[in-house]
Short mmCIF file of N, CA, C and O in Angstrom, two decimals:
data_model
loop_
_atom_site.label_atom_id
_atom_site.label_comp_id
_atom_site.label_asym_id
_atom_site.label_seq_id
_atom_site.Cartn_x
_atom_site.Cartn_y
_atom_site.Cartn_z
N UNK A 1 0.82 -1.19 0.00
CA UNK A 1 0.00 0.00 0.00
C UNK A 1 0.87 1.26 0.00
O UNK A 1 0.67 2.36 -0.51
N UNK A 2 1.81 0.84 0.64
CA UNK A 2 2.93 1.98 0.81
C UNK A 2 3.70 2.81 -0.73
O UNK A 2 4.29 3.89 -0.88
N UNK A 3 3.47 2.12 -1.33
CA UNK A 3 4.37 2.10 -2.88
C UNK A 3 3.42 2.50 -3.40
O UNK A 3 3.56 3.73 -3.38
N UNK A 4 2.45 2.24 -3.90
CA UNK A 4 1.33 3.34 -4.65
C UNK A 4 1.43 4.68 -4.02
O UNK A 4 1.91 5.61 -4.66
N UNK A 5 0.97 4.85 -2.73
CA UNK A 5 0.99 5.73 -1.91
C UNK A 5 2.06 6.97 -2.90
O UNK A 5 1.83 7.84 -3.74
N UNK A 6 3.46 6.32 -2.10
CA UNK A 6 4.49 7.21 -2.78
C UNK A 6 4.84 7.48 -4.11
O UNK A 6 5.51 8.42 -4.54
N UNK A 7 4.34 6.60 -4.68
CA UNK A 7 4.05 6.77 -6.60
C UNK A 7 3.38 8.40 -6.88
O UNK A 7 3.84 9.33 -7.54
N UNK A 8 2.22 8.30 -6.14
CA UNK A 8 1.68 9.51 -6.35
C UNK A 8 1.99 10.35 -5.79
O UNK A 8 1.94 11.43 -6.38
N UNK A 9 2.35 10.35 -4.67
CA UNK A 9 3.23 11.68 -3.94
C UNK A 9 4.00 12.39 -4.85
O UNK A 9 3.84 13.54 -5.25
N UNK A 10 4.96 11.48 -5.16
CA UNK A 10 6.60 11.54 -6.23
C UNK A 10 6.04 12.22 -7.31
O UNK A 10 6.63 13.17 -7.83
N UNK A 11 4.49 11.65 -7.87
CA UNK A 11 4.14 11.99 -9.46
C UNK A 11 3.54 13.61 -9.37
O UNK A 11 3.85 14.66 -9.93
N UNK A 12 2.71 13.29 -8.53
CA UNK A 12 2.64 14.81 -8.17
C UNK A 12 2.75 16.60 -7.47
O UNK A 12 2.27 17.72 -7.64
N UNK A 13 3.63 15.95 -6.71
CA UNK A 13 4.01 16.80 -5.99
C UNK A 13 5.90 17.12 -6.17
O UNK A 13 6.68 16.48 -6.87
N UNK A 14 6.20 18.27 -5.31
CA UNK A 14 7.71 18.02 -5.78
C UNK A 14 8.43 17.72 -4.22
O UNK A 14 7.79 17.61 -3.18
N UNK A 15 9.93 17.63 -4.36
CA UNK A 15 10.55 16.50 -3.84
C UNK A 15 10.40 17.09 -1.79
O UNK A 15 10.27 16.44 -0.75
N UNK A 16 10.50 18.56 -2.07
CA UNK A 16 10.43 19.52 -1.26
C UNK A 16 9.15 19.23 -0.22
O UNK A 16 9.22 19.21 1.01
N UNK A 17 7.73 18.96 -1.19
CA UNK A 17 6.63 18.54 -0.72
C UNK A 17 6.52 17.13 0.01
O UNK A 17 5.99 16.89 1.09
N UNK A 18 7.11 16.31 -0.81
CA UNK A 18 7.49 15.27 -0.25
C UNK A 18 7.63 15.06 1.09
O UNK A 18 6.96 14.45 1.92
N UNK A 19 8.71 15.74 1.11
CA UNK A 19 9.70 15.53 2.26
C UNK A 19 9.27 16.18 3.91
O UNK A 19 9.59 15.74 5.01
N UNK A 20 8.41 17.41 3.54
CA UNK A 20 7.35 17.70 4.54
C UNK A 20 6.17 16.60 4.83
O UNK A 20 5.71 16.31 5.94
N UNK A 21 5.82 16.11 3.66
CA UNK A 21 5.51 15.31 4.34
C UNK A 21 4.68 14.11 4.88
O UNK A 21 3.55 13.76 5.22
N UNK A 22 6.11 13.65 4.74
CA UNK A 22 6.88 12.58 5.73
C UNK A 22 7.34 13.61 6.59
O UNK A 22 6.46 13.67 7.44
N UNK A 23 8.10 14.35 6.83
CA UNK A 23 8.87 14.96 8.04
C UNK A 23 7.53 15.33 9.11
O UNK A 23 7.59 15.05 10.31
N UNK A 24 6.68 15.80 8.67
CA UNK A 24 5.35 16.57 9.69
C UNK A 24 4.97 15.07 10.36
O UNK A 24 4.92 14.94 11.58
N UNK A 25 4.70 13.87 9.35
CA UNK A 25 3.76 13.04 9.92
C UNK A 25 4.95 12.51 11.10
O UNK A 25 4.67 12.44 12.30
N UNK A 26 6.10 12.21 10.62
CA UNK A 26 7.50 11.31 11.67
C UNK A 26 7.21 12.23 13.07
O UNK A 26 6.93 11.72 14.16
N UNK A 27 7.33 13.69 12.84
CA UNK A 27 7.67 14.51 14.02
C UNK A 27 6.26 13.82 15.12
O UNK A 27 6.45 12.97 15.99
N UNK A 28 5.35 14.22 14.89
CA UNK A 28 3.83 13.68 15.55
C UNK A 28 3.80 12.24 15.80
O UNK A 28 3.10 11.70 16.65
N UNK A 29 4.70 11.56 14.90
CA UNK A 29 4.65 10.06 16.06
C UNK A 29 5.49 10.08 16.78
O UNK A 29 5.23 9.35 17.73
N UNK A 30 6.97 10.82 16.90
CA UNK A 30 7.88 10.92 18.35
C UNK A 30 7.44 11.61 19.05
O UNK A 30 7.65 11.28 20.22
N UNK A 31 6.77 12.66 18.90
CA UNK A 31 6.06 12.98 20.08
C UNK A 31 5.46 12.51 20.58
O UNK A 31 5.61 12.57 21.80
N UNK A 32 4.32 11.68 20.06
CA UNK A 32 3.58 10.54 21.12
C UNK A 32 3.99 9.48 21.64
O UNK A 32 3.45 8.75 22.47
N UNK A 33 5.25 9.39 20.99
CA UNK A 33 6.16 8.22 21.85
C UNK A 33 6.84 9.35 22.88
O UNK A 33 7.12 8.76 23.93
N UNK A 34 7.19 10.71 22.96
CA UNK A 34 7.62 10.73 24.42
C UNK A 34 6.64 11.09 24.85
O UNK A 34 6.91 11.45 26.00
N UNK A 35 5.34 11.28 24.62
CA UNK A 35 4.21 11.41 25.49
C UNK A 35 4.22 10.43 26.49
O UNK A 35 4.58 10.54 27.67
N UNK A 36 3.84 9.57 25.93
CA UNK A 36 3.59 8.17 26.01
C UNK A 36 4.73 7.77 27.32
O UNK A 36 4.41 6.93 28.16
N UNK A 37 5.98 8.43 27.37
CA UNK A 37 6.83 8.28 28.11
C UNK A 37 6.13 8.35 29.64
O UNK A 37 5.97 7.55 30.56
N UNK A 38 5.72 10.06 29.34
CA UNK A 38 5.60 10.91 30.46
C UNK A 38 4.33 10.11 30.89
O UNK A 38 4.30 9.83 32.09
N UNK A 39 3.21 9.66 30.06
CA UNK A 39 1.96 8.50 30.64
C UNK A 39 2.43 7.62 31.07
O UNK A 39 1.83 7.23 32.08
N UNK A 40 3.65 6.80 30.70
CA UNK A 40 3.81 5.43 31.50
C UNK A 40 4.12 6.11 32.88
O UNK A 40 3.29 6.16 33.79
N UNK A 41 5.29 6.60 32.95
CA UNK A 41 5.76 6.90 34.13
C UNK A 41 4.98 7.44 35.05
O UNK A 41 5.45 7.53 36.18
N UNK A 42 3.80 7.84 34.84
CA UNK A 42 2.22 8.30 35.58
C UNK A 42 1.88 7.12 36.30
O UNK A 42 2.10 6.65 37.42
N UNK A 43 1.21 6.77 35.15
CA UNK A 43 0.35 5.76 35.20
C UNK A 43 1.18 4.35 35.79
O UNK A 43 0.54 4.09 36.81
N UNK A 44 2.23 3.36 35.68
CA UNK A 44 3.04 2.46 36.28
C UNK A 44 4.70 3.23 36.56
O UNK A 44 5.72 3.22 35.87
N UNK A 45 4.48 3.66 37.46
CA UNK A 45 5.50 3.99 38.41
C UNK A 45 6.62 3.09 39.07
O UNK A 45 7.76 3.31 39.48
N UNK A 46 5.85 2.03 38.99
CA UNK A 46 6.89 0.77 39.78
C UNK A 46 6.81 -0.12 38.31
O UNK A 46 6.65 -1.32 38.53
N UNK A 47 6.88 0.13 37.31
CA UNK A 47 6.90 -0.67 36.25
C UNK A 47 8.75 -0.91 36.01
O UNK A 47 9.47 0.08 36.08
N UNK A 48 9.04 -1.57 35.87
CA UNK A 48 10.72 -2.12 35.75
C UNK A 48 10.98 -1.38 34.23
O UNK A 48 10.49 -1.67 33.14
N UNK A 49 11.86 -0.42 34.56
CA UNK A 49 12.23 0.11 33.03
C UNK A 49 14.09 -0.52 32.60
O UNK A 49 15.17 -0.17 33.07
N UNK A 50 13.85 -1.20 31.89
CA UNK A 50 15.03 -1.77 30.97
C UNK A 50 15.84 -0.54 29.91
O UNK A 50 16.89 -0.73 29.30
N UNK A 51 15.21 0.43 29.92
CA UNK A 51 16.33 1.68 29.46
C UNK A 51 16.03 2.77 29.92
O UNK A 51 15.00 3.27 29.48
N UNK A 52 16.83 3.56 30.98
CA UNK A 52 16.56 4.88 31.29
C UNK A 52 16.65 5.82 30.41
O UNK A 52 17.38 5.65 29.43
N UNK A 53 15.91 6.99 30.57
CA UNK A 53 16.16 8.14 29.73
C UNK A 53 17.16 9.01 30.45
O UNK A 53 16.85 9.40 31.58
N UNK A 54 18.33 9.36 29.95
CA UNK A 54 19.34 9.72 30.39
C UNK A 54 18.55 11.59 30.28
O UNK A 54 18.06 12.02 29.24
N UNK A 55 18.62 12.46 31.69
CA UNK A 55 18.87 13.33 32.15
C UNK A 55 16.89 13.46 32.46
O UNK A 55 16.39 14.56 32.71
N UNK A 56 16.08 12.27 32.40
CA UNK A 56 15.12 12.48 32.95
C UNK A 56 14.31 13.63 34.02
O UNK A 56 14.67 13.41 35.17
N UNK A 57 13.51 14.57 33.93
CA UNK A 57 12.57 14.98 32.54
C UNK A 57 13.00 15.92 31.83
O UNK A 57 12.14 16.37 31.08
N UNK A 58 14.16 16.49 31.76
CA UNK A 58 14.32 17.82 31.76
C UNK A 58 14.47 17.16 29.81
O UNK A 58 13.81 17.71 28.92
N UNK A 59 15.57 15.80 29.47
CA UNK A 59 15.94 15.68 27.79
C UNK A 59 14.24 15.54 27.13
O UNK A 59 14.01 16.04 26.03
N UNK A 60 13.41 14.99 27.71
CA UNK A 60 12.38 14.46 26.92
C UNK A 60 11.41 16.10 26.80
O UNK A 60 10.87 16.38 25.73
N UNK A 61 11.29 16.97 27.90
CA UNK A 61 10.69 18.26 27.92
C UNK A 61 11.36 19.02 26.56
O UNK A 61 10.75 19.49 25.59
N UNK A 62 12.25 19.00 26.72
CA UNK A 62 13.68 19.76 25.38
C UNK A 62 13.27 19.27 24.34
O UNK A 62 13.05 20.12 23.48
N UNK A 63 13.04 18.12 24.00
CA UNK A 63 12.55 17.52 22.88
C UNK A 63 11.59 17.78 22.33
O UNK A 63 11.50 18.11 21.15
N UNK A 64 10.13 17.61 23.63
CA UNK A 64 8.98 18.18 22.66
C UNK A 64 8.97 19.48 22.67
O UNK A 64 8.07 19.95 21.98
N UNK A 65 9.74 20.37 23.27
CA UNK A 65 9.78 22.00 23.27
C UNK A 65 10.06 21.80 21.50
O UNK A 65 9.19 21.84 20.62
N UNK A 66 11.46 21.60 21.34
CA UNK A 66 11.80 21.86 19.34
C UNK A 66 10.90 21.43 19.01
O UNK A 66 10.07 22.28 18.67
N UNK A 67 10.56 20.29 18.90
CA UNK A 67 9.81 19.57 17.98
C UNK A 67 8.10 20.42 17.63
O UNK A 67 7.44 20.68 16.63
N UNK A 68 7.94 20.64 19.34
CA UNK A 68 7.32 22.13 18.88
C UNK A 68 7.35 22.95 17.92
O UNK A 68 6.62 23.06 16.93
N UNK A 69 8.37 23.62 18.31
CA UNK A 69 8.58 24.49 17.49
C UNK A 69 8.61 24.25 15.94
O UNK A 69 7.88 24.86 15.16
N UNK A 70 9.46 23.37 15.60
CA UNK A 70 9.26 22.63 14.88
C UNK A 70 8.11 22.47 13.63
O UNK A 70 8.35 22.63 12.43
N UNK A 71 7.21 22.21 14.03
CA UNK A 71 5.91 21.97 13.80
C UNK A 71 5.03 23.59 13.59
O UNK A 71 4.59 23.97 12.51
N UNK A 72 4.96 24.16 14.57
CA UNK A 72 4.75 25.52 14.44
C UNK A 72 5.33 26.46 13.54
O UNK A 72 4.57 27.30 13.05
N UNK A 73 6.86 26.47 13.16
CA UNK A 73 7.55 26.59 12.09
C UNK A 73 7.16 26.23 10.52
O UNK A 73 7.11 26.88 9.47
N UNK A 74 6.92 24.89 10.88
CA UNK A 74 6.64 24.40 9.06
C UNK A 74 5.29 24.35 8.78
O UNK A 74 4.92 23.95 7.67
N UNK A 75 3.97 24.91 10.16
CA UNK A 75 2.69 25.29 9.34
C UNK A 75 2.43 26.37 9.32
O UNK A 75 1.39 26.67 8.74
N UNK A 76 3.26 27.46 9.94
CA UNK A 76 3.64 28.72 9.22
C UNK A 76 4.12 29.01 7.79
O UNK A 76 3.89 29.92 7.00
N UNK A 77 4.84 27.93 7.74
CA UNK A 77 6.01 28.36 5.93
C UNK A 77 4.86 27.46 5.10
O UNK A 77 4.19 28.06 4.26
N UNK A 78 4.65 26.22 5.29
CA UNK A 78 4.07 25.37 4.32
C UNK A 78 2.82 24.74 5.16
O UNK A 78 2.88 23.68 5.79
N UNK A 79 1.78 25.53 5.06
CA UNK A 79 0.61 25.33 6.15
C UNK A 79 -0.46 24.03 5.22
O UNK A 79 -1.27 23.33 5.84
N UNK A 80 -0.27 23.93 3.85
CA UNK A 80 -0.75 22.65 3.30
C UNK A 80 -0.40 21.22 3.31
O UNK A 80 -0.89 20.09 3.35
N UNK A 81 1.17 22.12 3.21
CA UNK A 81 1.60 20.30 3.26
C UNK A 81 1.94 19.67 4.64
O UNK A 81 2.19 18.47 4.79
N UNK A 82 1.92 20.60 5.64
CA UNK A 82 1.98 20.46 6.99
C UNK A 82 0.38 19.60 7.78
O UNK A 82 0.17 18.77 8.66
N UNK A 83 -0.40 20.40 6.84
CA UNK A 83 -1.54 19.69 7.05
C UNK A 83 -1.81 17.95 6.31
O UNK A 83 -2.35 16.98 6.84
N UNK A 84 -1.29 18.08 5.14
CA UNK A 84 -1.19 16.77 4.55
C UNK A 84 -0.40 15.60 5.18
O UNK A 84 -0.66 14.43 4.91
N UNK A 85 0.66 16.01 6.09
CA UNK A 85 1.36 15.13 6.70
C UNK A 85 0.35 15.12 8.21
O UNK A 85 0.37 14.00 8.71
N UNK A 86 -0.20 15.76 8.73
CA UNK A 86 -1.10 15.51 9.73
C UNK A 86 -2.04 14.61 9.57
O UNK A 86 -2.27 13.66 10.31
N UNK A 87 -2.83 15.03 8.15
CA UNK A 87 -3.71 13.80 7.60
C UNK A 87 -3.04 12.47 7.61
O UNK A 87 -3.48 11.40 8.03
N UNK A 88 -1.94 12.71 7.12
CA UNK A 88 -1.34 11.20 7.06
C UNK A 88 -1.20 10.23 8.26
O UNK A 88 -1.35 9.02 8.45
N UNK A 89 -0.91 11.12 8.84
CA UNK A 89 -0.53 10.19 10.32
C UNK A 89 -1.94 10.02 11.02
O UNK A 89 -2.20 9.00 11.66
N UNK A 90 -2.91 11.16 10.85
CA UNK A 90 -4.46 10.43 11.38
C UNK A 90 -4.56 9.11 10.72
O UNK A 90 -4.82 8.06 11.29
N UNK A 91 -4.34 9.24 9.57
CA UNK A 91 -5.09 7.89 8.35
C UNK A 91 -4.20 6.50 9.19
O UNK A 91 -4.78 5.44 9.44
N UNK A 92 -3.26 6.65 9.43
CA UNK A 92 -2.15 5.59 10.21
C UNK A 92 -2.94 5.12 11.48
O UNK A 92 -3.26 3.98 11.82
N UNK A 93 -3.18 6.49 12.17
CA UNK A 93 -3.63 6.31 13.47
C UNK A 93 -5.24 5.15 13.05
O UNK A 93 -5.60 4.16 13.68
N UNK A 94 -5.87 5.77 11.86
CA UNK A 94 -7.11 5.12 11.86
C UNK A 94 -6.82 3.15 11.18
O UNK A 94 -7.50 2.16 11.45
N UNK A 95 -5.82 3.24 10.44
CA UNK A 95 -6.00 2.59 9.95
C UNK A 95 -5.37 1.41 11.00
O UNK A 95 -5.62 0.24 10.74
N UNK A 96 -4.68 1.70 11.99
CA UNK A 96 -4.08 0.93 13.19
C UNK A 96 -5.15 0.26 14.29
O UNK A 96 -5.02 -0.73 15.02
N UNK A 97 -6.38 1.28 14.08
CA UNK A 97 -7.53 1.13 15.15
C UNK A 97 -8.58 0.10 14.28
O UNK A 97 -9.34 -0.70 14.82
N UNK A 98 -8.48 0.27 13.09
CA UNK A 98 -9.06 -1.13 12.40
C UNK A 98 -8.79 -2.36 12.34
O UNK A 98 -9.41 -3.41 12.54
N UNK A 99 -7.32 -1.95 11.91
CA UNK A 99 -6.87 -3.53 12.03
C UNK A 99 -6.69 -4.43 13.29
O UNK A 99 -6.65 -5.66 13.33
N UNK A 100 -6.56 -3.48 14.38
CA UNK A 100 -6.63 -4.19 15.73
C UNK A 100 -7.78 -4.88 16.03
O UNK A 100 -7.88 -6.00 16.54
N UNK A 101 -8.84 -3.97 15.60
CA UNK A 101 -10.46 -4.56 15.85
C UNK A 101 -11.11 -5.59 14.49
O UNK A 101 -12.01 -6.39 14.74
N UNK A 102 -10.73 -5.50 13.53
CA UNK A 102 -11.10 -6.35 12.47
C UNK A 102 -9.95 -7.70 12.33
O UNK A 102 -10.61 -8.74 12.34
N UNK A 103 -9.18 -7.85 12.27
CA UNK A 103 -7.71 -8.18 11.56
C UNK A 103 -7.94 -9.37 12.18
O UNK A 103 -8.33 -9.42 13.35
N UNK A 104 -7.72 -10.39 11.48
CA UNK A 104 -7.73 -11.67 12.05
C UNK A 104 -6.05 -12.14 12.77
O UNK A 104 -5.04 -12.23 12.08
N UNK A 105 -6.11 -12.34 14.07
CA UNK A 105 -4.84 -11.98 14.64
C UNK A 105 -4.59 -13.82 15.17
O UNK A 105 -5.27 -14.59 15.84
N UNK A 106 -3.16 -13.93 14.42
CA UNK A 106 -2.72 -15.09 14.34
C UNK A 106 -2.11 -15.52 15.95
O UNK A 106 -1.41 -14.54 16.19
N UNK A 107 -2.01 -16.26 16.93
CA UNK A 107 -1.34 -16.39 18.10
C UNK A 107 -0.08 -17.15 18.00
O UNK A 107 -0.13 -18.02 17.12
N UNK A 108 0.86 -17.10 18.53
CA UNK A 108 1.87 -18.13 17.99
C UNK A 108 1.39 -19.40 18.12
O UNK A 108 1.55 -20.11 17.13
N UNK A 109 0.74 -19.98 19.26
CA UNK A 109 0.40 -21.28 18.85
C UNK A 109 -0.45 -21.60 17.83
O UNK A 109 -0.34 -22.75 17.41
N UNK A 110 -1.37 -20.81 17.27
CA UNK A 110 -1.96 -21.05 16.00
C UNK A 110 -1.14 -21.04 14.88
O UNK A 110 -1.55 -21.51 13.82
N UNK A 111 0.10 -20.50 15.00
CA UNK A 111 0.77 -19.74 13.67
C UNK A 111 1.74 -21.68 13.73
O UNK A 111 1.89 -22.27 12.66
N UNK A 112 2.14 -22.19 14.78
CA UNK A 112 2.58 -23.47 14.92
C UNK A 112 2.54 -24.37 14.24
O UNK A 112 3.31 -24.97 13.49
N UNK A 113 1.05 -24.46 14.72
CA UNK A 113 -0.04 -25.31 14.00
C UNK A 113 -0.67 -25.89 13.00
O UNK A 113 -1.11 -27.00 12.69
N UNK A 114 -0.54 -24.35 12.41
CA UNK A 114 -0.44 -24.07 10.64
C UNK A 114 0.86 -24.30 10.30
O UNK A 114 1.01 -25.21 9.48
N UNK A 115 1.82 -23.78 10.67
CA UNK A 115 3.33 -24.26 9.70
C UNK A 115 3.58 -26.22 10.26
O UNK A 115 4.55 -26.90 9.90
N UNK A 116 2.64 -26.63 11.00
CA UNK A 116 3.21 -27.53 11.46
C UNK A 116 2.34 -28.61 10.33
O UNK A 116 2.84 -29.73 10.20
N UNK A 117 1.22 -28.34 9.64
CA UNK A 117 0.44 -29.26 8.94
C UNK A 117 1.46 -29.07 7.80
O UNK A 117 1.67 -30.14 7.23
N UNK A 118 2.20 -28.00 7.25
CA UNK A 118 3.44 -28.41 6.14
C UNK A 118 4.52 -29.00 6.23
O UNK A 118 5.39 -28.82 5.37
N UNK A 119 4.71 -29.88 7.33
CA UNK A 119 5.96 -30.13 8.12
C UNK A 119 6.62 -30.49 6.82
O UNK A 119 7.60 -29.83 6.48
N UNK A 120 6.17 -31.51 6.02
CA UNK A 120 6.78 -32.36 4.98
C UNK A 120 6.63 -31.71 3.62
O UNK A 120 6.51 -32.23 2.51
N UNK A 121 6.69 -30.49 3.98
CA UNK A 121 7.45 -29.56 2.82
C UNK A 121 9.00 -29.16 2.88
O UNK A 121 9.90 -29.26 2.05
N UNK A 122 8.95 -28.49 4.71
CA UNK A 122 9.56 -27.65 5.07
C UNK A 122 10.98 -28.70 5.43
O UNK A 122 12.06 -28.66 4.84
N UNK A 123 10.67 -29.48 6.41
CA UNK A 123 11.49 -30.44 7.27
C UNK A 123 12.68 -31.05 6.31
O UNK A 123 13.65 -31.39 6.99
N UNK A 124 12.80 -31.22 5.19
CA UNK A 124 13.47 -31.76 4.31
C UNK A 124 14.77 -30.90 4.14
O UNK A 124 15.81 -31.55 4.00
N UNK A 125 14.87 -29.44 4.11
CA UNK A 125 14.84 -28.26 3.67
C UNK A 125 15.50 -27.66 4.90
O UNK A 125 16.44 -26.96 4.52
N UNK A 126 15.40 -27.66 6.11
CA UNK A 126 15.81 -26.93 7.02
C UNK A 126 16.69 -28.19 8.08
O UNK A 126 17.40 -27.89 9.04
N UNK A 127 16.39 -29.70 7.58
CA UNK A 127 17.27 -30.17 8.49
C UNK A 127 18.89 -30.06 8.47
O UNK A 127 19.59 -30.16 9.48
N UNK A 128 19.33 -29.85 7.22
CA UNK A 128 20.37 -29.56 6.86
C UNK A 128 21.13 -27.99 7.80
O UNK A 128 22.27 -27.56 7.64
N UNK A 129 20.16 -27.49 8.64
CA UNK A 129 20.29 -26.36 8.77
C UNK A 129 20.61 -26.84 10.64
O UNK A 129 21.11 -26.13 11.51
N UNK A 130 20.06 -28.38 10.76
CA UNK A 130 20.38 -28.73 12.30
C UNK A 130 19.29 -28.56 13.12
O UNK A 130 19.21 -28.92 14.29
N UNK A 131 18.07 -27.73 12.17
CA UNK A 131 16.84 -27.56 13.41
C UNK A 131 15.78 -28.58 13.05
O UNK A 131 15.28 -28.73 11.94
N UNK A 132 15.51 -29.25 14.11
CA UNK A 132 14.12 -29.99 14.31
C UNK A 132 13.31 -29.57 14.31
O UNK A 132 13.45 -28.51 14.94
N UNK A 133 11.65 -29.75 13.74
CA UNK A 133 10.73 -29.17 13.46
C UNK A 133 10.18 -29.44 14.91
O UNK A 133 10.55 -30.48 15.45
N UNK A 134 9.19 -28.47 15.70
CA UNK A 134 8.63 -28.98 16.58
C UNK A 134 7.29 -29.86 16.54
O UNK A 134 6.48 -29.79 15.61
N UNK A 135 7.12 -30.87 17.89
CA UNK A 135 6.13 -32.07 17.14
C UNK A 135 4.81 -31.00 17.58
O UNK A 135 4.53 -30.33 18.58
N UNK A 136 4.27 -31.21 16.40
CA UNK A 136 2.75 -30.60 16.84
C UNK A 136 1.69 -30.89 17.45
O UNK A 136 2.15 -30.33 18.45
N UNK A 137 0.51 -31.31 17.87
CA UNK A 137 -0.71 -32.10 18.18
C UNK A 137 -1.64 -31.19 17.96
O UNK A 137 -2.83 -31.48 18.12
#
């Protein structure tokens, strides 16, 4: 879906346009990933974090300050295509909230299960490789 997408971007627009955006929609998903920071750390406090944010809160505040700006900057200069990269990342956001709720979602033991009824395709093919297929039921 992605490749059509950018077919027409490329075909009609120029490289400049482009590049806003993608740049508008990228900026608006790191920000909600350090949002998202400042919510975990709310919300699970005693949650075990496996990577600190080095100079905690003051680097992640600094961040969305530019990125601010940022943003405020390029829908001042280019207030269309700033908006087009906003659209974009809604359409992401929407199209993420569908597939979660529609999407037929495979579990690994189902996904097993299924590669395990081809065993005697696969098994021929990968023993050479030293791995045993696991036995299924």
């Amino acid at each position: 879906m992605q490749l059509p997408i950018s077919i027409i971007f490329i075909l009609t627009s120029t490289f400049e346009q482009v590049l806003l955006y993608a740049g508008i929609s990228l900026i608006i998903t790191t920000v909600f990933s350090v949002i998202a920071l400042f919510v975990l750390r709310i919300t699970e406090p005693n949650l075990k974090r496996t990577y600190k944010v080095i100079g905690f809160p003051i680097t992640p505040i600094l961040y969305l300050i530019l990125n601010g700006w940022i943003l405020h900057y390029s829908f001042q200069r280019a207030f269309s295509e700033s908006l087009i990269g906003c659209v974009i990342f809604l359409i992401g956001v929407a199209l993420y909230f569908i597939s979660t709720k529609c999407s037929f979602v495979i579990s690994a033991k189902n996904l097993i299960k299924f590669v395990g009824n081809f065993r005697c395709i696969y098994d021929p093919f990968i023993k050479g490789f030293g791995y045993t297929a696991p036995n299924v039921t």
